[in-house]
Structures are given as structure tokens and as C-alpha cells.
């Protein structure tokens, strides 16, 4: 193997990502946006966490059992990193949004914490060696039909996110703090994404 081929193989091997998705369908769509954005940048998806160079854990922070499941998934990924199976560990999603300082303090093995409104930022965070360890802005992001996305469900079905956040302030619900204020996508934009999904072979769309 000549040096050029060896260098290309090393670069390719250093860009394999595994994504663990926990929680609701909104989180699944966010993970699909992260994966689609990374694939467009030349990353490869690894179905096996042990073969990935980067592990992303997209967490849920809604109820106690979901928080516990998210922490367990982070710790399992951290064990793989400690064993040399992965080079970087990124924690995203609602748990990061809800407890950014606590997680950063208690989990030094995590390289980056991203909030629930930052799925499209994953490429920049992994590309920039000087990227902040914590990037948890107030959630105001919403995707468009042009946002890169790779469907993770069977080819015939997909979720289509039409809105984000909530303006209600119910005493029993943390969603406005995790997902931000209500914001809806224009109908025309939703239709464009639906048409794109159909062109990819999707026959069942869950709004």
C-alpha cells in the first residue's frame, strides 16, 4: 500500500460515526439530521459502536426513567472510549439541554455536549479542533426541506417533523424548556420534504 492510499484509508477510518438515539420521534429526526449532515461531509455510518471513531448519544431528559436510560447509554459509550474503541464522545439532545453544567462536571470523559436545538451543528463541532466543549444555546432551530437527513426507519416509512417546541407552560411538563417556544414550518416546506421522502421510496409518513 503506497503512502497516498494509506493516508486516504486512515482519513476514512477516522470518520466513522455511531449514533445512539433515545426518546421521542422528534429525537429520531434530529439524529437523522445529524447523520445526513455527516454523510454529506464524507463521514461513514457505523452500525457497531465498537467500530466507530465517534459515538454520539442523542439523549432524552423528559422523565426520570428516560434520564436514567440516557445516563446509562453515555456511560456505556464512555467505556468504549476508555477501551480505545472510540476517539470522541458527543452527548446531544434534551438531557444536555436540561442539565448542561451538571453533566459537564460529572462526565469528564465526554468531549462535547450539544443542546436540543443544535443537530445541524454536529459537523462543525467535529470538524473544528477548537470547538467548545459545551454548545447549548436557547433552542430556536427548526429544519427545512433542504436540511440534510438520512431516514433511519425501514425504507417505506418515515417521520416528518412539522413543528417544534411549545408555548404552553403546564406545571407537569418540561418540554418548553427542553425544546423552546412553539415554531411551525411553512406548509409549502413540509410538502417539499414529503415529496422528497416519497421520491426516496417512502409510502407511510407520520406527521
PDB file of C-alpha atoms in Angstrom, residues 47 54 60-61 74 77 119 124 136 145 154 162 164-165 169 174 189 204:
ATOM      1  CA  UNK A  47     -23.855   0.238  12.949  1.00  0.00           C
ATOM      2  CA  UNK A  54     -17.048   8.952  17.156  1.00  0.00           C
ATOM      3  CA  UNK A  60     -33.917  12.230  26.385  1.00  0.00           C
ATOM      4  CA  UNK A  61     -34.419  14.306  29.533  1.00  0.00           C
ATOM      5  CA  UNK A  74     -23.484   7.655  27.958  1.00  0.00           C
ATOM      6  CA  UNK A  77     -20.187   4.729  25.305  1.00  0.00           C
ATOM      7  CA  UNK A 119     -28.488  18.896  15.301  1.00  0.00           C
ATOM      8  CA  UNK A 124     -18.855  21.992  12.698  1.00  0.00           C
ATOM      9  CA  UNK A 136     -26.234  24.647  24.490  1.00  0.00           C
ATOM     10  CA  UNK A 145     -36.832  20.652   3.414  1.00  0.00           C
ATOM     11  CA  UNK A 154     -37.484   0.914   7.144  1.00  0.00           C
ATOM     12  CA  UNK A 162     -43.932  19.832  11.128  1.00  0.00           C
ATOM     13  CA  UNK A 164     -41.062  22.293  17.241  1.00  0.00           C
ATOM     14  CA  UNK A 165     -41.404  23.457  20.836  1.00  0.00           C
ATOM     15  CA  UNK A 169     -46.474  26.297  30.494  1.00  0.00           C
ATOM     16  CA  UNK A 174     -40.670  20.365  30.863  1.00  0.00           C
ATOM     17  CA  UNK A 189     -41.771  23.452   3.082  1.00  0.00           C
ATOM     18  CA  UNK A 204     -46.069   5.978   5.014  1.00  0.00           C
TER      19      UNK A 204
END
